[in-house]
């Protein structure tokens, strides 16, 4: 076991009385002021020190744990094969945070962030009849070349481009996805809309993060991703395509995740969906680690019971694809663990 972890990792704590596991799948207003008082009292009761005093530093990354993905009835609820995957994941992740409150130094939460006019939303494309693609439609390079789906010229002015540039980009984009071996352009229902209720963190997790913030005097970091109109952005590190039709850079990667691995002793990753935003983020992180220092993969721990894949019964099931991705990450030195285990047990 890592000696520092043995000495400085807190024992697991009980769940605080405000946490109601049965309410995790619901929306409510977090009572911040009352919760702050409870967190201070909790820290005093269990002698929880400020995160700034941590010698063994643990960072938790929660990827896209938002209402739009985590609550039944919202646009892209991630049910997994159980049908309630993201609700179960959220419950386990919240319990993990509370039980390991004294050990988690820093929490980083990513927020999938969209507007209506983006390349993966229906309004961006039309067919010859002026119809928009239905959600879950896959759009290939061949579809664009043959005119089955075209850039919607009506949105060109709002996006600050010409109709011709929009069409050229759509062809370039779908060709790049094919060239890089990525999923074909997927049309999703309108989701994670900036300013809407779906964009917010699922309340149970927001509550847990706020409780951690007050108890440990540790400001969480919220990272917005997916705002660029002309590319998908599954990974929190970078979009699917970085360049436009003329080779110009249309966006850039986020380098903060590699710094998290460098600066902390352990980095834990959880979130939704395992098959998409989680897997893509880890894939990009792995590539960055390899380019910097392969040994850093030993710091990365994947909370496999706090992530579920996209499963739409009778339509798509990404379970096996995501499981294979996690096994590949493990083969490259990362660790697959369960949130119900003690952190010290992972390090034996």
PDB file of N, CA and C in Angstrom, residues 104-158:
ATOM      1  N   UNK A 104     -11.455  12.974   0.084  1.00  0.00           N
ATOM      2  CA  UNK A 104     -11.550  13.602  -1.239  1.00  0.00           C
ATOM      3  C   UNK A 104     -11.130  15.070  -1.121  1.00  0.00           C
ATOM      4  N   UNK A 105     -10.058  15.404  -1.787  1.00  0.00           N
ATOM      5  CA  UNK A 105      -9.493  16.755  -1.704  1.00  0.00           C
ATOM      6  C   UNK A 105     -10.242  17.734  -2.588  1.00  0.00           C
ATOM      7  N   UNK A 106     -10.572  17.289  -3.762  1.00  0.00           N
ATOM      8  CA  UNK A 106     -11.088  18.208  -4.780  1.00  0.00           C
ATOM      9  C   UNK A 106     -12.138  17.507  -5.630  1.00  0.00           C
ATOM     10  N   UNK A 107     -13.207  18.221  -5.967  1.00  0.00           N
ATOM     11  CA  UNK A 107     -14.237  17.670  -6.852  1.00  0.00           C
ATOM     12  C   UNK A 107     -14.342  18.546  -8.092  1.00  0.00           C
ATOM     13  N   UNK A 108     -14.296  17.897  -9.239  1.00  0.00           N
ATOM     14  CA  UNK A 108     -14.442  18.571 -10.531  1.00  0.00           C
ATOM     15  C   UNK A 108     -15.672  17.974 -11.219  1.00  0.00           C
ATOM     16  N   UNK A 109     -16.593  18.826 -11.623  1.00  0.00           N
ATOM     17  CA  UNK A 109     -17.794  18.351 -12.318  1.00  0.00           C
ATOM     18  C   UNK A 109     -17.866  18.994 -13.701  1.00  0.00           C
ATOM     19  N   UNK A 110     -18.025  18.170 -14.732  1.00  0.00           N
ATOM     20  CA  UNK A 110     -18.203  18.706 -16.077  1.00  0.00           C
ATOM     21  C   UNK A 110     -19.694  18.832 -16.367  1.00  0.00           C
ATOM     22  N   UNK A 111     -20.023  19.815 -17.194  1.00  0.00           N
ATOM     23  CA  UNK A 111     -21.417  20.070 -17.553  1.00  0.00           C
ATOM     24  C   UNK A 111     -21.545  20.121 -19.075  1.00  0.00           C
ATOM     25  N   UNK A 112     -22.211  19.128 -19.641  1.00  0.00           N
ATOM     26  CA  UNK A 112     -22.527  19.159 -21.059  1.00  0.00           C
ATOM     27  C   UNK A 112     -23.391  20.394 -21.282  1.00  0.00           C
ATOM     28  N   UNK A 113     -23.016  21.229 -22.247  1.00  0.00           N
ATOM     29  CA  UNK A 113     -23.623  22.555 -22.361  1.00  0.00           C
ATOM     30  C   UNK A 113     -23.962  22.857 -23.811  1.00  0.00           C
ATOM     31  N   UNK A 114     -25.254  22.950 -24.109  1.00  0.00           N
ATOM     32  CA  UNK A 114     -25.662  23.101 -25.507  1.00  0.00           C
ATOM     33  C   UNK A 114     -26.668  24.213 -25.734  1.00  0.00           C
ATOM     34  N   UNK A 115     -26.754  24.595 -26.998  1.00  0.00           N
ATOM     35  CA  UNK A 115     -27.809  25.462 -27.516  1.00  0.00           C
ATOM     36  C   UNK A 115     -28.520  24.697 -28.627  1.00  0.00           C
ATOM     37  N   UNK A 116     -29.615  25.228 -29.117  1.00  0.00           N
ATOM     38  CA  UNK A 116     -30.415  24.488 -30.103  1.00  0.00           C
ATOM     39  C   UNK A 116     -29.646  24.253 -31.404  1.00  0.00           C
ATOM     40  N   UNK A 117     -28.978  25.288 -31.894  1.00  0.00           N
ATOM     41  CA  UNK A 117     -28.344  25.200 -33.205  1.00  0.00           C
ATOM     42  C   UNK A 117     -26.935  24.640 -33.089  1.00  0.00           C
ATOM     43  N   UNK A 118     -26.852  23.335 -32.985  1.00  0.00           N
ATOM     44  CA  UNK A 118     -25.564  22.644 -32.969  1.00  0.00           C
ATOM     45  C   UNK A 118     -25.645  21.433 -33.889  1.00  0.00           C
ATOM     46  N   UNK A 119     -24.498  20.975 -34.333  1.00  0.00           N
ATOM     47  CA  UNK A 119     -24.424  20.006 -35.424  1.00  0.00           C
ATOM     48  C   UNK A 119     -25.128  18.688 -35.121  1.00  0.00           C
ATOM     49  N   UNK A 120     -25.312  18.372 -33.845  1.00  0.00           N
ATOM     50  CA  UNK A 120     -25.928  17.103 -33.448  1.00  0.00           C
ATOM     51  C   UNK A 120     -27.396  17.252 -33.071  1.00  0.00           C
ATOM     52  N   UNK A 121     -27.976  18.450 -33.233  1.00  0.00           N
ATOM     53  CA  UNK A 121     -29.386  18.667 -32.959  1.00  0.00           C
ATOM     54  C   UNK A 121     -30.171  18.719 -34.278  1.00  0.00           C
ATOM     55  N   UNK A 122     -31.426  18.301 -34.273  1.00  0.00           N
ATOM     56  CA  UNK A 122     -32.192  18.177 -35.520  1.00  0.00           C
ATOM     57  C   UNK A 122     -32.225  19.417 -36.396  1.00  0.00           C
ATOM     58  N   UNK A 123     -32.303  20.611 -35.795  1.00  0.00           N
ATOM     59  CA  UNK A 123     -32.482  21.822 -36.600  1.00  0.00           C
ATOM     60  C   UNK A 123     -31.298  22.106 -37.520  1.00  0.00           C
ATOM     61  N   UNK A 124     -30.145  21.542 -37.251  1.00  0.00           N
ATOM     62  CA  UNK A 124     -28.927  21.815 -38.025  1.00  0.00           C
ATOM     63  C   UNK A 124     -28.992  21.200 -39.426  1.00  0.00           C
ATOM     64  N   UNK A 125     -29.773  20.137 -39.604  1.00  0.00           N
ATOM     65  CA  UNK A 125     -29.807  19.414 -40.873  1.00  0.00           C
ATOM     66  C   UNK A 125     -31.225  19.329 -41.437  1.00  0.00           C
ATOM     67  N   UNK A 126     -31.304  19.207 -42.751  1.00  0.00           N
ATOM     68  CA  UNK A 126     -32.579  18.985 -43.441  1.00  0.00           C
ATOM     69  C   UNK A 126     -32.359  18.014 -44.591  1.00  0.00           C
ATOM     70  N   UNK A 127     -33.456  17.407 -45.050  1.00  0.00           N
ATOM     71  CA  UNK A 127     -33.390  16.613 -46.280  1.00  0.00           C
ATOM     72  C   UNK A 127     -34.005  17.412 -47.423  1.00  0.00           C
ATOM     73  N   UNK A 128     -34.169  16.802 -48.578  1.00  0.00           N
ATOM     74  CA  UNK A 128     -34.673  17.516 -49.757  1.00  0.00           C
ATOM     75  C   UNK A 128     -36.088  18.049 -49.549  1.00  0.00           C
ATOM     76  N   UNK A 129     -36.820  17.442 -48.619  1.00  0.00           N
ATOM     77  CA  UNK A 129     -38.189  17.880 -48.331  1.00  0.00           C
ATOM     78  C   UNK A 129     -38.240  18.949 -47.240  1.00  0.00           C
ATOM     79  N   UNK A 130     -37.059  19.303 -46.724  1.00  0.00           N
ATOM     80  CA  UNK A 130     -37.028  20.290 -45.652  1.00  0.00           C
ATOM     81  C   UNK A 130     -37.293  19.704 -44.285  1.00  0.00           C
ATOM     82  N   UNK A 131     -37.260  18.377 -44.175  1.00  0.00           N
ATOM     83  CA  UNK A 131     -37.516  17.710 -42.896  1.00  0.00           C
ATOM     84  C   UNK A 131     -36.216  17.569 -42.108  1.00  0.00           C
ATOM     85  N   UNK A 132     -36.332  17.639 -40.794  1.00  0.00           N
ATOM     86  CA  UNK A 132     -35.176  17.454 -39.923  1.00  0.00           C
ATOM     87  C   UNK A 132     -35.035  15.977 -39.539  1.00  0.00           C
ATOM     88  N   UNK A 133     -33.810  15.512 -39.302  1.00  0.00           N
ATOM     89  CA  UNK A 133     -33.622  14.117 -38.887  1.00  0.00           C
ATOM     90  C   UNK A 133     -34.212  13.880 -37.490  1.00  0.00           C
ATOM     91  N   UNK A 134     -34.695  12.672 -37.278  1.00  0.00           N
ATOM     92  CA  UNK A 134     -35.226  12.298 -35.976  1.00  0.00           C
ATOM     93  C   UNK A 134     -34.072  12.024 -35.020  1.00  0.00           C
ATOM     94  N   UNK A 135     -34.298  12.169 -33.719  1.00  0.00           N
ATOM     95  CA  UNK A 135     -33.264  11.814 -32.745  1.00  0.00           C
ATOM     96  C   UNK A 135     -32.790  10.380 -32.948  1.00  0.00           C
ATOM     97  N   UNK A 136     -31.495  10.176 -32.736  1.00  0.00           N
ATOM     98  CA  UNK A 136     -30.782   8.905 -32.886  1.00  0.00           C
ATOM     99  C   UNK A 136     -30.503   8.543 -34.341  1.00  0.00           C
ATOM    100  N   UNK A 137     -30.795   9.464 -35.276  1.00  0.00           N
ATOM    101  CA  UNK A 137     -30.392   9.256 -36.664  1.00  0.00           C
ATOM    102  C   UNK A 137     -28.870   9.332 -36.755  1.00  0.00           C
ATOM    103  N   UNK A 138     -28.264   8.411 -37.483  1.00  0.00           N
ATOM    104  CA  UNK A 138     -26.830   8.446 -37.738  1.00  0.00           C
ATOM    105  C   UNK A 138     -26.592   9.037 -39.124  1.00  0.00           C
ATOM    106  N   UNK A 139     -25.711  10.015 -39.218  1.00  0.00           N
ATOM    107  CA  UNK A 139     -25.443  10.713 -40.470  1.00  0.00           C
ATOM    108  C   UNK A 139     -24.000  10.441 -40.886  1.00  0.00           C
ATOM    109  N   UNK A 140     -23.832   9.782 -42.016  1.00  0.00           N
ATOM    110  CA  UNK A 140     -22.499   9.412 -42.491  1.00  0.00           C
ATOM    111  C   UNK A 140     -22.015  10.374 -43.569  1.00  0.00           C
ATOM    112  N   UNK A 141     -20.736  10.239 -43.908  1.00  0.00           N
ATOM    113  CA  UNK A 141     -20.181  11.021 -45.013  1.00  0.00           C
ATOM    114  C   UNK A 141     -20.956  10.743 -46.299  1.00  0.00           C
ATOM    115  N   UNK A 142     -21.292   9.484 -46.523  1.00  0.00           N
ATOM    116  CA  UNK A 142     -22.047   9.114 -47.732  1.00  0.00           C
ATOM    117  C   UNK A 142     -23.415   9.778 -47.746  1.00  0.00           C
ATOM    118  N   UNK A 143     -24.067   9.861 -46.585  1.00  0.00           N
ATOM    119  CA  UNK A 143     -25.370  10.523 -46.509  1.00  0.00           C
ATOM    120  C   UNK A 143     -25.275  11.965 -46.970  1.00  0.00           C
ATOM    121  N   UNK A 144     -24.200  12.638 -46.588  1.00  0.00           N
ATOM    122  CA  UNK A 144     -24.032  14.041 -46.952  1.00  0.00           C
ATOM    123  C   UNK A 144     -23.669  14.173 -48.425  1.00  0.00           C
ATOM    124  N   UNK A 145     -22.763  13.323 -48.899  1.00  0.00           N
ATOM    125  CA  UNK A 145     -22.355  13.382 -50.309  1.00  0.00           C
ATOM    126  C   UNK A 145     -23.525  13.137 -51.244  1.00  0.00           C
ATOM    127  N   UNK A 146     -24.406  12.233 -50.849  1.00  0.00           N
ATOM    128  CA  UNK A 146     -25.535  11.886 -51.709  1.00  0.00           C
ATOM    129  C   UNK A 146     -26.760  12.761 -51.474  1.00  0.00           C
ATOM    130  N   UNK A 147     -26.634  13.713 -50.574  1.00  0.00           N
ATOM    131  CA  UNK A 147     -27.717  14.665 -50.375  1.00  0.00           C
ATOM    132  C   UNK A 147     -28.869  14.170 -49.525  1.00  0.00           C
ATOM    133  N   UNK A 148     -28.665  13.054 -48.839  1.00  0.00           N
ATOM    134  CA  UNK A 148     -29.751  12.582 -47.974  1.00  0.00           C
ATOM    135  C   UNK A 148     -29.961  13.536 -46.798  1.00  0.00           C
ATOM    136  N   UNK A 149     -28.839  14.115 -46.311  1.00  0.00           N
ATOM    137  CA  UNK A 149     -28.919  15.138 -45.269  1.00  0.00           C
ATOM    138  C   UNK A 149     -28.010  16.293 -45.650  1.00  0.00           C
ATOM    139  N   UNK A 150     -28.528  17.515 -45.453  1.00  0.00           N
ATOM    140  CA  UNK A 150     -27.798  18.720 -45.839  1.00  0.00           C
ATOM    141  C   UNK A 150     -27.812  19.723 -44.687  1.00  0.00           C
ATOM    142  N   UNK A 151     -26.880  20.646 -44.751  1.00  0.00           N
ATOM    143  CA  UNK A 151     -26.863  21.747 -43.787  1.00  0.00           C
ATOM    144  C   UNK A 151     -28.107  22.588 -43.979  1.00  0.00           C
ATOM    145  N   UNK A 152     -28.735  22.979 -42.892  1.00  0.00           N
ATOM    146  CA  UNK A 152     -29.945  23.795 -42.944  1.00  0.00           C
ATOM    147  C   UNK A 152     -29.558  25.261 -43.137  1.00  0.00           C
ATOM    148  N   UNK A 153     -29.771  25.780 -44.328  1.00  0.00           N
ATOM    149  CA  UNK A 153     -29.345  27.153 -44.640  1.00  0.00           C
ATOM    150  C   UNK A 153     -30.036  28.188 -43.757  1.00  0.00           C
ATOM    151  N   UNK A 154     -31.174  27.845 -43.182  1.00  0.00           N
ATOM    152  CA  UNK A 154     -31.905  28.807 -42.358  1.00  0.00           C
ATOM    153  C   UNK A 154     -31.160  29.170 -41.062  1.00  0.00           C
ATOM    154  N   UNK A 155     -30.257  28.317 -40.615  1.00  0.00           N
ATOM    155  CA  UNK A 155     -29.540  28.608 -39.373  1.00  0.00           C
ATOM    156  C   UNK A 155     -28.180  29.257 -39.636  1.00  0.00           C
ATOM    157  N   UNK A 156     -27.820  29.414 -40.903  1.00  0.00           N
ATOM    158  CA  UNK A 156     -26.495  29.915 -41.252  1.00  0.00           C
ATOM    159  C   UNK A 156     -26.205  31.288 -40.639  1.00  0.00           C
ATOM    160  N   UNK A 157     -27.145  32.217 -40.762  1.00  0.00           N
ATOM    161  CA  UNK A 157     -26.911  33.571 -40.263  1.00  0.00           C
ATOM    162  C   UNK A 157     -26.715  33.574 -38.754  1.00  0.00           C
ATOM    163  N   UNK A 158     -27.517  32.789 -38.026  1.00  0.00           N
ATOM    164  CA  UNK A 158     -27.386  32.733 -36.572  1.00  0.00           C
ATOM    165  C   UNK A 158     -26.035  32.175 -36.149  1.00  0.00           C
TER     166      UNK A 158
END
